[in-house]
Each structure stands twice: as structure tokens, then as C-alpha cells.
Short mmCIF file of C-alpha atoms in Angstrom, two decimals:
data_model
loop_
_atom_site.label_atom_id
_atom_site.label_comp_id
_atom_site.label_asym_id
_atom_site.label_seq_id
_atom_site.Cartn_x
_atom_site.Cartn_y
_atom_site.Cartn_z
CA MET A 251 -78.28 -88.95 -50.96
CA MET A 252 -76.59 -88.90 -47.62
CA THR A 253 -75.12 -92.11 -46.21
CA ARG A 254 -75.23 -93.25 -42.68
CA LYS A 255 -71.68 -91.97 -42.38
CA HIS A 256 -72.66 -88.48 -43.63
CA LEU A 257 -75.66 -88.25 -41.47
CA ALA A 258 -73.57 -89.24 -38.25
CA TYR A 259 -71.01 -86.57 -39.33
CA PHE A 260 -73.75 -83.98 -39.78
CA ALA A 261 -75.49 -84.82 -36.47
CA CYS A 262 -72.06 -84.57 -34.78
CA VAL A 263 -71.52 -81.00 -36.28
CA LEU A 264 -75.08 -79.94 -35.31
CA SER A 265 -74.66 -81.13 -31.75
CA ILE A 266 -71.43 -79.11 -31.38
CA VAL A 267 -73.11 -75.97 -32.99
CA THR A 268 -76.00 -76.39 -30.68
CA MET A 269 -73.97 -76.72 -27.60
CA GLY A 270 -72.04 -73.64 -28.63
CA ILE A 271 -75.26 -71.70 -28.89
CA PHE A 272 -76.58 -72.88 -25.62
CA CYS A 273 -73.13 -72.39 -23.81
CA THR A 274 -72.82 -68.76 -24.84
CA ASP A 275 -75.44 -65.96 -24.96
CA LEU A 276 -75.81 -63.53 -27.69
CA TYR A 277 -72.92 -61.38 -26.37
CA GLY A 278 -70.53 -64.25 -26.18
CA ARG A 279 -70.76 -64.50 -22.33
CA ASP A 280 -70.17 -67.73 -20.67
CA PRO A 281 -73.48 -68.56 -18.70
CA SER A 282 -71.46 -70.25 -16.00
CA SER A 283 -69.91 -66.94 -15.16
CA PRO A 284 -72.01 -64.75 -12.72
CA GLU A 285 -74.05 -61.81 -13.63
CA PRO A 286 -72.65 -58.47 -12.51
CA SER A 287 -75.47 -58.06 -10.03
CA GLN A 288 -74.40 -61.43 -8.45
CA LEU A 289 -70.85 -59.99 -7.61
CA ARG A 290 -70.76 -58.68 -4.15
CA PRO A 291 -67.66 -57.41 -2.19
CA ASP A 292 -69.83 -57.50 1.04
CA LEU A 293 -70.74 -61.25 0.75
CA ILE A 294 -70.32 -63.03 4.05
CA SER A 295 -70.93 -66.71 4.56
CA ILE A 296 -72.52 -67.37 7.99
CA ASP A 297 -71.01 -70.72 8.84
CA GLY A 298 -69.73 -70.08 12.27
CA LEU A 299 -71.34 -73.36 13.63
CA THR A 300 -68.69 -75.21 11.75
CA ALA A 301 -66.50 -74.63 14.80
CA PHE A 302 -68.87 -77.06 16.72
CA GLY A 303 -69.17 -79.70 14.00
CA HIS A 304 -71.07 -80.61 10.83
CA LEU A 305 -73.79 -78.03 9.55
CA GLU A 306 -77.25 -79.33 9.28
CA LYS A 307 -78.27 -76.80 6.77
CA GLN A 308 -76.59 -74.71 3.95
CA PRO A 309 -74.47 -71.68 5.17
CA VAL A 310 -76.36 -68.31 4.89
CA GLU A 311 -75.37 -65.78 2.28
CA PHE A 312 -75.26 -62.47 4.22
CA LEU A 313 -74.92 -59.18 2.44
CA HIS A 314 -73.29 -57.03 5.04
CA ASP A 315 -73.50 -53.59 3.19
CA ALA A 316 -77.21 -54.14 2.42
CA HIS A 317 -77.92 -54.50 6.15
CA THR A 318 -75.71 -51.54 6.98
CA LYS A 319 -77.51 -49.33 4.51
CA ALA A 320 -80.92 -50.54 5.78
CA LEU A 321 -79.91 -49.56 9.39
CA SER A 322 -78.50 -46.33 8.24
CA GLU A 323 -81.71 -45.28 6.69
CA LYS A 324 -83.25 -45.81 10.18
CA ASN A 325 -80.56 -43.82 11.84
CA ARG A 326 -79.23 -46.85 13.47
CA ASP A 327 -75.63 -47.97 13.56
CA CYS A 328 -73.37 -51.07 13.89
CA THR A 329 -74.30 -51.51 17.68
CA VAL A 330 -77.67 -52.97 16.53
CA CYS A 331 -75.79 -56.05 15.68
CA HIS A 332 -72.54 -55.77 17.21
CA LEU A 333 -72.12 -55.60 21.06
CA PRO A 334 -69.50 -53.43 22.74
CA GLU A 335 -66.41 -55.08 23.87
CA LYS A 336 -64.05 -53.08 26.03
CA ASP A 337 -63.48 -49.91 23.96
CA ARG A 338 -64.47 -51.45 20.75
CA ILE A 339 -67.37 -53.34 19.20
CA SER A 340 -67.24 -57.13 18.70
CA LEU A 341 -67.17 -58.36 15.13
CA LYS A 342 -69.40 -61.33 16.17
CA PHE A 343 -73.12 -60.94 15.68
CA LYS A 344 -74.89 -60.22 19.02
CA ARG A 345 -72.13 -61.82 21.06
CA THR A 346 -68.63 -61.28 22.00
CA LYS A 347 -67.46 -64.92 22.02
CA ASP A 348 -68.61 -68.37 20.77
CA THR A 349 -70.10 -70.35 23.64
CA ASN A 350 -71.73 -73.47 22.33
CA ARG A 351 -73.51 -74.77 19.19
CA VAL A 352 -77.14 -74.24 20.48
CA GLU A 353 -76.49 -70.78 22.03
CA VAL A 354 -74.78 -69.52 18.95
CA MET A 355 -77.46 -70.87 16.68
CA ASN A 356 -80.21 -69.61 18.83
CA ILE A 357 -78.72 -65.97 18.71
CA TYR A 358 -78.87 -66.04 14.96
CA HIS A 359 -82.35 -67.46 14.69
CA GLN A 360 -83.97 -65.31 17.45
CA GLU A 361 -82.23 -62.05 16.48
CA CYS A 362 -82.53 -62.27 12.62
CA ILE A 363 -86.02 -63.51 12.57
CA SER A 364 -87.18 -61.22 15.31
CA CYS A 365 -85.78 -58.22 13.37
CA HIS A 366 -87.16 -59.37 10.07
CA GLY A 367 -90.56 -60.21 11.61
CA ASP A 368 -90.90 -56.78 13.30
CA MET A 369 -90.18 -55.05 10.04
CA LYS A 370 -92.77 -57.30 8.18
CA LYS A 371 -95.35 -56.35 10.77
CA ALA A 372 -94.57 -52.73 10.08
CA ARG A 373 -95.01 -53.35 6.36
CA GLU A 374 -91.42 -52.53 5.60
CA LYS A 375 -89.26 -54.34 2.99
CA THR A 376 -87.35 -56.97 4.98
CA GLY A 377 -85.61 -60.37 4.77
CA PRO A 378 -86.94 -63.82 5.19
CA VAL A 379 -88.40 -65.35 8.38
CA GLU A 380 -88.71 -68.98 7.21
CA CYS A 381 -85.69 -71.51 7.34
CA ASP A 382 -85.32 -72.01 3.51
CA GLY A 383 -85.40 -68.31 2.85
CA CYS A 384 -81.89 -67.97 4.50
CA HIS A 385 -80.58 -71.49 4.21
CA LYS A 386 -80.79 -71.87 0.37
CA GLU A 387 -79.73 -74.93 -1.55
CA GLN A 388 -78.38 -72.87 -4.48
CA LYS A 389 -76.00 -69.98 -3.92
CA GLN A 390 -77.22 -66.65 -5.33
CA TYR A 391 -74.11 -64.56 -5.12
CA VAL A 392 -70.41 -64.74 -5.80
CA SER A 393 -67.85 -62.80 -3.61
CA SER A 394 -66.05 -60.11 -5.60
CA ARG A 395 -64.07 -59.17 -2.51
CA ARG A 396 -60.53 -58.06 -3.11
CA PRO A 397 -57.97 -58.01 -0.43
CA MET A 398 -57.19 -54.50 0.94
CA GLY A 399 -53.54 -53.71 0.96
CA PHE A 400 -52.07 -50.96 3.12
CA ASP A 401 -49.54 -49.52 0.90
CA ALA A 402 -46.83 -46.87 1.63
CA SER A 403 -49.10 -44.01 0.28
CA LEU A 404 -52.01 -45.14 2.58
CA HIS A 405 -49.63 -45.58 5.54
CA PHE A 406 -48.39 -41.94 4.96
CA ARG A 407 -51.87 -40.65 4.85
CA HIS A 408 -52.94 -42.32 8.05
CA SER A 409 -49.63 -41.30 9.71
CA GLU A 410 -50.27 -37.69 8.91
CA ALA A 411 -53.88 -37.92 9.98
CA ARG A 412 -52.99 -39.44 13.37
CA GLN A 413 -50.19 -36.81 13.75
CA LYS A 414 -47.57 -39.50 13.71
CA LYS A 415 -48.91 -41.23 16.79
CA CYS A 416 -47.68 -44.74 15.69
CA GLU A 417 -48.87 -46.22 19.06
CA GLN A 418 -52.51 -45.89 17.91
CA CYS A 419 -51.93 -48.83 15.44
CA HIS A 420 -48.57 -50.53 16.22
CA HIS A 421 -48.14 -52.59 19.43
CA GLU A 422 -46.15 -55.61 20.73
CA TYR A 423 -47.18 -58.16 23.14
CA ASP A 424 -45.58 -58.61 26.60
CA GLU A 425 -45.59 -62.39 27.35
CA LYS A 426 -44.73 -61.89 30.99
CA GLU A 427 -47.25 -59.02 31.70
CA GLN A 428 -49.73 -60.55 29.18
CA LYS A 429 -50.70 -57.23 27.70
CA LEU A 430 -50.03 -55.11 24.72
CA PHE A 431 -47.45 -52.26 24.77
CA TYR A 432 -45.92 -49.86 22.27
CA ALA A 433 -42.34 -50.27 21.38
CA LYS A 434 -41.08 -47.03 19.68
CA GLY A 435 -38.79 -47.58 16.86
CA GLN A 436 -39.73 -51.24 16.48
CA GLU A 437 -42.88 -50.82 14.60
CA GLY A 438 -43.43 -53.76 12.19
CA THR A 439 -46.17 -55.01 9.93
CA CYS A 440 -49.41 -56.23 11.44
CA ARG A 441 -48.81 -59.57 9.70
CA TYR A 442 -45.73 -60.23 11.82
CA CYS A 443 -48.08 -61.32 14.65
CA HIS A 444 -51.49 -61.51 13.08
CA ARG A 445 -51.45 -64.48 10.60
CA ALA A 446 -53.99 -65.86 8.29
CA GLU A 447 -55.71 -67.97 11.08
CA THR A 448 -56.51 -67.09 14.61
CA THR A 449 -54.36 -68.94 17.25
CA ASP A 450 -54.95 -69.41 20.94
CA LYS A 451 -53.37 -66.06 21.72
CA VAL A 452 -53.40 -64.09 18.49
CA ILE A 453 -56.38 -63.13 16.38
CA SER A 454 -56.16 -63.55 12.62
CA MET A 455 -55.07 -60.62 10.37
CA ARG A 456 -58.65 -60.49 9.08
CA LEU A 457 -60.12 -59.88 12.47
CA ALA A 458 -57.48 -57.67 13.64
CA SER A 459 -57.64 -55.25 10.72
CA HIS A 460 -61.45 -55.15 10.89
CA MET A 461 -61.54 -54.44 14.59
CA ALA A 462 -58.79 -51.76 14.37
CA CYS A 463 -59.82 -50.06 11.07
CA VAL A 464 -63.58 -50.32 11.23
CA ASN A 465 -63.71 -49.23 14.99
CA CYS A 466 -61.39 -46.35 14.14
CA HIS A 467 -63.33 -45.12 11.20
CA ALA A 468 -66.68 -45.55 12.90
CA GLY A 469 -65.41 -43.45 15.96
CA ASN A 470 -64.25 -40.67 13.61
CA LEU A 471 -67.68 -40.58 11.86
CA ALA A 472 -69.35 -40.48 15.16
CA ARG A 473 -67.15 -37.47 16.10
CA LYS A 474 -68.04 -35.82 12.75
CA MET A 475 -64.31 -36.24 11.56
CA GLU A 476 -63.10 -37.06 8.15
CA SER A 477 -62.66 -40.80 7.95
CA GLY A 478 -62.17 -43.99 5.91
CA PRO A 479 -64.98 -46.32 4.86
CA ILE A 480 -66.80 -48.64 7.31
CA ASP A 481 -68.58 -50.63 4.60
CA CYS A 482 -67.29 -53.60 2.80
CA ALA A 483 -67.30 -52.18 -0.72
CA GLY A 484 -65.45 -49.15 0.47
CA CYS A 485 -62.22 -51.19 1.09
CA HIS A 486 -62.76 -54.39 -0.78
CA ASP A 487 -64.50 -53.47 -4.18
CA ALA A 488 -62.19 -53.09 -7.07
CA GLU A 489 -63.57 -49.74 -8.33
CA ALA A 490 -63.40 -48.30 -4.80
CA GLN A 491 -59.76 -49.31 -4.46
CA ALA A 492 -58.90 -47.67 -7.79
CA LYS A 493 -60.30 -44.36 -6.47
CA ILE A 494 -58.04 -44.32 -3.26
CA GLU A 495 -56.02 -41.18 -3.43
CA LYS A 496 -52.29 -41.83 -3.94
CA VAL A 497 -49.70 -39.43 -2.49
CA TRP A 498 -47.11 -38.38 -4.93
CA PRO A 499 -44.23 -37.73 -4.52
CA LEU A 500 -44.40 -39.81 -1.44
CA PRO A 501 -42.11 -38.79 1.43
CA ARG A 502 -39.77 -41.50 2.67
CA MET A 503 -41.08 -43.65 5.58
CA GLU A 504 -39.49 -42.71 8.96
CA ARG A 505 -38.31 -46.01 10.33
CA LYS A 506 -34.51 -45.42 10.74
CA GLN A 507 -33.94 -47.74 7.86
CA PRO A 508 -30.59 -47.77 6.04
CA ASP A 509 -29.89 -45.81 2.87
CA VAL A 510 -27.59 -48.63 1.75
CA ALA A 511 -26.65 -52.04 3.20
CA LEU A 512 -24.38 -54.85 2.55
CA LEU A 513 -26.13 -58.06 1.73
CA LYS A 514 -24.21 -60.72 3.51
CA THR A 515 -24.50 -63.62 5.94
CA ALA A 516 -25.31 -62.69 9.55
CA SER A 517 -22.40 -61.44 11.53
CA LYS A 518 -20.91 -63.85 13.97
CA PRO A 519 -21.09 -62.98 17.70
CA ALA A 520 -18.10 -61.22 19.03
CA GLY A 521 -15.02 -63.66 19.43
CA GLU A 522 -16.32 -66.06 16.78
CA GLU A 523 -14.30 -65.93 13.44
CA GLU A 524 -16.02 -64.87 10.28
CA LYS A 525 -15.70 -67.53 7.63
CA PRO A 526 -15.19 -66.42 4.00
CA THR A 527 -18.09 -67.06 1.52
CA ARG A 528 -17.75 -68.26 -1.99
CA MET A 529 -19.27 -64.87 -3.31
CA ASN A 530 -18.47 -61.27 -2.79
CA TYR A 531 -20.93 -59.19 -0.68
CA VAL A 532 -23.59 -57.20 -2.50
CA PRO A 533 -24.06 -53.57 -2.02
CA PHE A 534 -27.80 -52.75 -1.73
CA ASP A 535 -29.47 -49.40 -2.51
CA HIS A 536 -32.16 -49.65 0.10
CA LYS A 537 -33.32 -46.13 -0.33
CA GLY A 538 -33.85 -46.54 -3.97
CA HIS A 539 -35.63 -49.86 -3.69
CA GLU A 540 -38.10 -48.26 -1.34
CA THR A 541 -39.39 -46.18 -4.31
CA TYR A 542 -39.78 -49.32 -6.49
CA ASN A 543 -42.40 -51.00 -4.37
CA ASP A 544 -45.48 -49.76 -2.68
CA THR A 545 -44.89 -51.71 0.49
CA CYS A 546 -41.91 -52.91 2.49
CA ARG A 547 -43.62 -56.38 2.70
CA VAL A 548 -42.54 -57.06 -0.89
CA CYS A 549 -39.10 -57.94 0.29
CA HIS A 550 -39.54 -58.06 4.16
CA HIS A 551 -42.51 -60.41 4.30
CA GLU A 552 -44.09 -60.11 7.81
CA SER A 553 -41.03 -58.96 9.60
CA LEU A 554 -38.80 -55.93 9.03
CA GLN A 555 -35.73 -57.71 10.18
CA PRO A 556 -32.64 -57.93 7.80
CA CYS A 557 -32.95 -60.76 5.42
CA ASN A 558 -30.04 -62.72 6.97
CA GLN A 559 -31.79 -62.90 10.38
CA CYS A 560 -34.16 -65.63 9.05
CA HIS A 561 -32.34 -66.76 5.84
CA THR A 562 -29.07 -68.17 7.03
CA LEU A 563 -26.67 -70.23 4.97
CA THR A 564 -28.30 -73.37 6.08
CA GLY A 565 -31.83 -72.09 6.78
CA THR A 566 -33.90 -71.69 9.91
CA LYS A 567 -37.47 -72.38 11.12
CA GLU A 568 -38.21 -68.74 11.10
CA GLY A 569 -37.08 -68.37 7.49
CA LYS A 570 -39.08 -71.68 6.55
CA ASP A 571 -35.85 -73.33 5.87
CA VAL A 572 -35.19 -71.07 2.93
CA ARG A 573 -31.50 -70.59 2.68
CA LEU A 574 -30.04 -67.18 2.10
CA GLU A 575 -28.71 -68.01 -1.42
CA THR A 576 -32.16 -69.37 -2.45
CA ALA A 577 -34.09 -66.29 -0.89
CA MET A 578 -31.96 -64.10 -3.06
CA HIS A 579 -32.01 -66.05 -6.31
CA LEU A 580 -35.27 -67.97 -6.59
CA ALA A 581 -36.54 -67.20 -10.05
CA ASP A 582 -40.27 -67.82 -9.70
CA THR A 583 -41.00 -65.26 -6.91
CA GLU A 584 -41.04 -61.54 -6.70
CA ARG A 585 -39.70 -61.72 -3.27
CA SER A 586 -36.21 -62.67 -4.41
CA CYS A 587 -33.83 -60.24 -6.05
CA THR A 588 -33.43 -62.46 -9.19
CA GLY A 589 -37.13 -63.13 -9.37
CA CYS A 590 -38.11 -59.45 -9.10
CA HIS A 591 -35.71 -58.33 -11.64
CA ALA A 592 -36.81 -61.07 -14.07
CA GLY A 593 -40.37 -59.80 -13.69
CA LYS A 594 -39.16 -56.32 -14.86
CA THR A 595 -37.80 -57.90 -18.06
CA ARG A 596 -41.34 -58.69 -18.97
CA ASP A 597 -41.95 -55.07 -19.65
CA LYS A 598 -42.51 -54.81 -23.51
CA ASN A 599 -39.49 -52.65 -23.96
CA CYS A 600 -37.33 -55.34 -22.62
CA ALA A 601 -39.33 -58.49 -23.51
CA GLY A 602 -38.30 -58.45 -27.11
CA CYS A 603 -34.82 -59.53 -26.12
CA HIS A 604 -35.29 -61.23 -22.77
CA ALA A 605 -38.18 -63.35 -23.61
CA LEU A 606 -36.12 -65.22 -26.15
CA MET A 607 -32.97 -65.38 -24.10
CA GLY A 608 -34.25 -67.57 -21.26
CA THR A 609 -33.62 -67.01 -17.54
CA LYS A 610 -30.03 -68.05 -17.55
CA PRO A 611 -27.60 -65.29 -18.60
CA ALA A 612 -25.41 -65.74 -21.52
CA ASN A 613 -22.27 -65.07 -19.49
CA GLU A 614 -23.24 -66.22 -16.05
CA ASP A 615 -19.92 -65.45 -14.31
CA ARG A 616 -19.99 -61.90 -15.66
CA SER A 617 -23.58 -61.54 -14.72
CA CYS A 618 -22.95 -62.66 -11.19
CA LEU A 619 -20.24 -60.07 -10.69
CA ILE A 620 -22.68 -57.16 -11.47
CA CYS A 621 -24.29 -57.66 -8.02
CA HIS A 622 -21.48 -59.63 -6.11
CA MET A 623 -18.95 -56.75 -6.88
CA THR A 624 -15.31 -57.00 -6.05
CA PRO A 625 -14.85 -55.08 -2.75
CA PRO A 626 -12.82 -51.97 -2.84
CA SER A 627 -9.35 -51.94 -1.20
CA GLY A 628 -8.69 -50.25 2.16
CA TYR A 629 -11.36 -52.11 4.15
CA GLU A 630 -10.07 -54.59 6.75
CA SER A 631 -12.20 -57.64 7.90
CA PRO A 632 -14.04 -58.00 10.19
CA LEU A 633 -16.09 -54.86 9.04
CA THR A 634 -17.90 -52.83 11.70
CA PRO A 635 -21.48 -51.97 10.88
CA GLU A 636 -20.58 -48.33 10.01
CA ALA A 637 -17.66 -49.70 7.77
CA GLU A 638 -20.20 -52.01 5.95
CA LYS A 639 -22.39 -49.08 5.21
CA THR A 640 -19.46 -46.99 3.99
CA MET A 641 -18.18 -49.79 1.95
CA ALA A 642 -21.62 -50.48 0.33
CA GLY A 643 -22.07 -46.78 -0.47
CA ASP A 644 -18.59 -46.65 -2.04
CA MET A 645 -19.37 -49.74 -4.24
CA LEU A 646 -22.79 -48.37 -5.35
CA GLN A 647 -21.04 -45.04 -6.23
CA SER A 648 -18.49 -46.83 -8.34
CA ARG A 649 -21.23 -48.30 -10.61
CA LYS A 650 -21.61 -46.48 -13.88
CA PRO A 651 -24.88 -47.22 -15.69
CA VAL A 652 -24.59 -47.72 -19.38
CA THR A 653 -27.52 -45.99 -21.07
CA GLY A 654 -26.43 -46.36 -24.69
CA THR A 655 -24.68 -48.49 -27.20
CA TYR A 656 -21.95 -48.18 -29.81
CA PRO A 657 -21.61 -45.01 -31.97
CA ASP A 658 -23.21 -45.00 -35.45
CA GLU A 659 -19.90 -45.65 -37.23
CA ASP A 660 -19.72 -49.06 -35.53
CA ILE A 661 -23.29 -49.94 -36.19
CA PRO A 662 -24.04 -51.06 -39.84
CA GLU A 663 -26.85 -49.09 -41.27
CA LYS A 664 -28.48 -51.99 -43.23
CA VAL A 665 -28.12 -55.67 -43.30
CA VAL A 666 -29.16 -57.57 -46.43
CA ILE A 667 -30.79 -61.02 -45.76
CA LYS A 668 -30.83 -63.23 -48.79
CA HIS A 669 -31.80 -66.59 -47.50
CA LEU A 670 -35.26 -66.68 -49.15
CA SER A 671 -34.05 -65.16 -52.39
CA ARG A 672 -35.52 -67.95 -54.47
CA GLU A 673 -38.99 -66.97 -53.78
CA TYR A 674 -38.65 -63.49 -52.46
CA GLU A 675 -36.34 -60.51 -52.96
CA ALA A 676 -33.66 -60.03 -50.35
CA VAL A 677 -34.69 -58.07 -47.11
CA GLU A 678 -33.04 -54.87 -46.40
CA PHE A 679 -32.96 -54.99 -42.73
CA PRO A 680 -32.78 -51.41 -41.09
CA HIS A 681 -30.22 -52.54 -38.65
CA ARG A 682 -29.14 -49.13 -37.21
CA LYS A 683 -32.58 -47.81 -37.00
CA ILE A 684 -33.75 -50.72 -34.99
CA VAL A 685 -30.74 -50.64 -32.66
CA ARG A 686 -31.30 -46.89 -31.93
CA ALA A 687 -35.06 -47.51 -31.25
CA LEU A 688 -34.23 -50.35 -28.82
CA ALA A 689 -31.68 -48.09 -26.93
CA ASP A 690 -34.07 -45.12 -26.81
CA ASN A 691 -36.76 -47.29 -25.28
CA ILE A 692 -34.55 -48.19 -22.33
CA LYS A 693 -32.34 -45.08 -21.89
CA GLU A 694 -34.31 -44.03 -18.71
CA ASN A 695 -34.41 -47.62 -17.31
CA ARG A 696 -32.00 -47.66 -14.33
CA LEU A 697 -32.20 -51.59 -14.04
CA ALA A 698 -31.23 -51.84 -17.66
CA GLY A 699 -28.55 -49.21 -17.05
CA TYR A 700 -26.82 -51.34 -14.42
CA PHE A 701 -27.24 -54.64 -15.83
CA HIS A 702 -26.31 -53.64 -19.39
CA ASP A 703 -22.93 -53.01 -18.21
CA GLN A 704 -21.18 -52.71 -21.65
CA GLU A 705 -22.12 -50.87 -24.77
CA GLY A 706 -22.57 -54.01 -26.60
CA THR A 707 -25.01 -55.73 -24.14
CA LEU A 708 -27.93 -54.52 -26.09
CA CYS A 709 -26.56 -56.23 -29.30
CA MET A 710 -26.55 -59.54 -27.44
CA GLY A 711 -30.30 -59.67 -27.66
CA CYS A 712 -30.05 -60.80 -31.29
CA HIS A 713 -26.34 -61.69 -31.32
CA HIS A 714 -26.71 -64.16 -28.49
CA HIS A 715 -24.27 -66.87 -27.24
CA SER A 716 -21.30 -64.60 -28.16
CA PRO A 717 -19.45 -61.85 -26.26
CA ALA A 718 -20.41 -58.31 -26.77
CA SER A 719 -18.46 -57.04 -29.75
CA THR A 720 -18.71 -54.46 -32.64
CA LYS A 721 -18.05 -57.36 -34.94
CA PRO A 722 -20.12 -60.10 -33.54
CA PRO A 723 -20.36 -63.48 -35.58
CA GLN A 724 -22.93 -63.49 -38.38
CA CYS A 725 -26.12 -65.63 -37.77
CA ALA A 726 -25.13 -68.21 -40.39
CA SER A 727 -21.92 -68.92 -38.51
CA CYS A 728 -24.08 -70.92 -36.03
CA HIS A 729 -27.29 -71.48 -37.84
CA GLY A 730 -26.92 -73.88 -40.88
CA LYS A 731 -29.35 -74.01 -43.73
CA THR A 732 -31.38 -76.83 -41.92
CA PHE A 733 -31.70 -77.43 -38.21
CA ASP A 734 -28.98 -79.27 -36.50
CA ARG A 735 -30.01 -82.87 -35.92
CA GLU A 736 -27.55 -83.20 -33.00
CA ASN A 737 -28.95 -80.09 -31.48
CA PRO A 738 -32.80 -80.01 -32.29
CA LEU A 739 -33.24 -76.82 -30.26
CA LYS A 740 -31.02 -74.99 -32.62
CA PRO A 741 -33.05 -73.81 -35.62
CA GLY A 742 -31.83 -73.54 -39.24
CA ILE A 743 -31.03 -70.05 -40.48
CA ILE A 744 -34.40 -69.40 -41.91
CA GLY A 745 -36.13 -70.53 -38.70
CA ALA A 746 -33.62 -68.50 -36.60
CA TYR A 747 -34.51 -65.26 -38.45
CA HIS A 748 -38.25 -65.88 -38.21
CA GLN A 749 -38.19 -66.94 -34.64
CA GLN A 750 -35.95 -63.98 -33.61
CA CYS A 751 -37.70 -61.24 -35.66
CA MET A 752 -41.42 -62.45 -35.16
CA GLY A 753 -40.89 -63.32 -31.53
CA CYS A 754 -39.38 -59.96 -30.79
CA HIS A 755 -42.38 -58.20 -32.55
CA ARG A 756 -44.86 -60.40 -30.72
CA GLU A 757 -43.34 -59.51 -27.30
CA MET A 758 -42.97 -55.89 -27.90
CA ASP A 759 -46.73 -55.70 -29.12
CA ILE A 760 -45.50 -54.53 -32.61
CA ALA A 761 -48.32 -55.20 -35.07
CA LYS A 762 -46.28 -54.77 -38.23
CA PRO A 763 -45.19 -56.59 -40.49
CA ALA A 764 -48.68 -58.25 -40.81
CA GLY A 765 -47.63 -60.70 -43.64
CA CYS A 766 -44.64 -62.27 -45.45
CA THR A 767 -44.58 -59.58 -48.17
CA GLU A 768 -44.21 -56.70 -45.86
CA CYS A 769 -40.73 -57.94 -45.22
CA HIS A 770 -40.01 -60.01 -48.27
CA LYS A 771 -41.11 -58.55 -51.63
CA LYS A 772 -42.32 -61.32 -53.89
CA ILE A 773 -40.33 -62.05 -56.90
CA GLU A 774 -42.42 -61.19 -59.94
CA SER A 775 -41.62 -64.22 -61.71
CA ASN A 776 -42.96 -66.20 -58.76
CA PRO A 777 -46.40 -64.68 -58.25
#
């Protein structure tokens, strides 16, 4: 017979199971997540009146593509809702600027309700005409809009389509004349001026890109020319983005960018003495790095200026007070050299070693010198710009990538591990086979080739905390039978083997071994 305690326990379990049933449907979907039909890349929240104060009603969920399609079926275009503004159309609904609260509100109410009402009289499918039909308390849709990137491939396609007339998109602003002009050879990214939010003088990136792109595409379509999309989904839907044609091989962008550069502090003006820095200059393969990223903005942010123009030794307002050293070495951002390179080590062919090594290199001084190379002799300071390029090229040419490891005779074929021999038979570790597999995985990896600067670098993935050598210390020379009480982070020998082997397999997505006995055969006397 159940006691009160048992009944309470049973009720608790039943409650949890019941909650589980109601919190997931038959397919395991979380009911709080939206239905696919609720996800819309064209969802726009009409809340423009917030510019004039608090909203009296809920913002309106507006499906832009649904309205565009309805107009298209009537052979009507964007100008039904968007007024002409100079040689373009305004992105605002039925107006070119926001005047005051009442006027803007009346535009929406009169124009939307009037259009819906006319369609209703004509017995056509239409939208609501009553207040609560648009200003709903509960949201019906969730935006699935994805930011649209203008990568190098898309830039090349546009450049070819516009016959390399860069002035059709790129412009600068003349403060004195207060007008836009084209500065040949100084083309930068749109984001250099057009930021996230509109300011007194410059419209936001969102507005600028929609005005330029949509107007251009719409004009092409009107002239029966090949064009890009003018609907929201065409640019902002994930599936549509995946279908955008990629040019490959991609010709190099013509921007007079350097093939190589010397990463250093900004040069002093003529007459001022160059002070020596603590570290050697870094030769940088600019041309090679252009192929590793799909946009210059990965490194250059908004401006295409050299890094040291904004990131100085002490930091500047333009560089958001990020010093040059930090900009190059910050580990948690792909915009820094160190952070980007660290991200590459998360590839499964690299992660088996790097995930267990931490972010700090075993031999920091040696690691630094891989980038901060000793400059060649024969160059006198101060270097001219041309001498900098020549020296950077010479330094890069002197690098010899290491794509392999020691010859077979220096690599033990098998290593016998006996530390669990009381319960299991000794493990015959196929040492050479594994070393060869690891080396084959990365032999085409240029980054690994340059940073694995010795034949023994690969070995340091397991034989860590010791210099590269054909005779590295055995694991037991550091790891005792039990963990070190004075150094709790150093596991005992059994823990070290399991952490190293199982951690490597996990990071490299290696399914086997699935259980203990696939490595350790059970001793028959210990079933």
C-alpha cells in the first residue's frame, strides 16, 4: 500500500511526464518555436510613429512580399505605395519624409484602409479595414530575415554587369560642396559612411542598400534587362541566399591593393625619428589572404585603410581605442590574426591536437617568431615604402612550410600501454599508423605548414610541454599513477591517456572505439 511519501513522489513524476508531453508535440518540436508558415523573411514592423513618442496601439505586422505579389498580379508596381524622390523611389510609404505624428498616421490609415476597402467592394481577397485587424495584440509571425552580404563573388558579378563603372555604386561626400562625388581609386565599403543607424547627414546602411539595390534592380526589370531580386525573400531568405551563384575561380579585385605588406606601426612623418618596437615586423601575404575570405571587411572593417592608421600603439578614437597589438592578437575575434588562426584550428583535422592544447602555445617565444620574423640583412632603416614591400616579399619567400614529420625509422611502429593490465590486457597502440594519418590529414593545409615549423611539431599534440624531438619523454615521466595533489589539473597516467585519446577522437568526430574493450581486451580471468 502506498504511503503519503510514495504518493507525493508518484504525483511529482506524473507531473513532470505530463509537462513533458504538453511541452513537446508528437515530433519532439518545442511548441514555443514558430511553425514554418510563421517564419517570414519579408516581415516588416510598422512602428514609425515611435519617432514621435509612445505608440497607442501595437505595431502592425506587414508582409511586404505578399503585398508586392498582389500588386504584381494586377500589373502594378512599387510606385503604388512608394512615391518618386529625385531619380529614385522613396522607401517610406506614400511619403518622402516624416512630417508629424498625425500626418504620418493618417497616411497609413487612409491609404491602407482605402486600398483594402476598394478591393473588398470588388469582392477581391484583401486585408483588414478595422483597427484590430492590423493592430493585433498577439504577434502572428516571426522574422526569418537574414542579413544580406555583398561578398567578393557578388561584387565581381556586379562589376562585370555594370562594365566596371564603379561610380554607379561608390561615392564620397564633399562637405564643402555638400554633394556626392566619385573618387576613383578610393572606393571603399558602403559601411565606411553608412552605419547601423541614420544620422543627421548620412542614412543608415539598411536604407542606403535598399534604395540603391532595389531601385537599380527595379530599373533593370523595367528595361527588360537581367536583374537581381526586388522582393525581400530574394535577398534575405536563407534558401534564396544558398542559390546565389558563386564565381570560381574568382578573379582578384582591382583595387591597387598590395601583394605583400609589412605589418608595423604607422610611419612617422618626414623628419621624425622612428622608434624601435619590441617585436620584429611581420611580413604579410596580402594576396594570399584575399582568397581565404569572401570579403575585405573580415579584416578591414568599414574602411580599407591599413590597420595601423586606426590601430596605433596607444589607440585612437577612429580605432575605438583598440591598440595595434590587441587588434592583431585578440583571441576571441576573427578580425584579429590570432583569433582567425585559432578559428582554423577548430577544423576536425586540427582540433584533435589543438582543442586539448589550450590557446597559449607550448613554446611562446618560438611561436611568436613564426610571424615576427628576424628581418634579413641588407636593409637600412628607415625603410622606404618600396623597400618595405621588397623586404616583406623576401621574408615570405624565405619561409619553408613543413608538410610532413619524421621518417618512419624515427617513429615507433607500436607502443604498448600496460597501465590497466590488472583488469585488461595491454593496449598495442598503432603509433606510426596514427602519426601518418594525422600528417596526411594536414599535408595540404598551408596554415599548418607554416606554423608547424619543425618535423616534430605534429608530435607535440600528444607529447606536449616538451620540445619537439624524436625521443620525447614518456607520458609516465610527468603523469604519476594518481593525480598530482599539488597540481590538480595534471591527471594521473590513466586519466591522461583517456583524456588525450578520447578527447582527440571526440574532436575529430571519430566514432570508434565505442567501448572499453575495443581498446582493452578483457583478461579472461576477470570476466
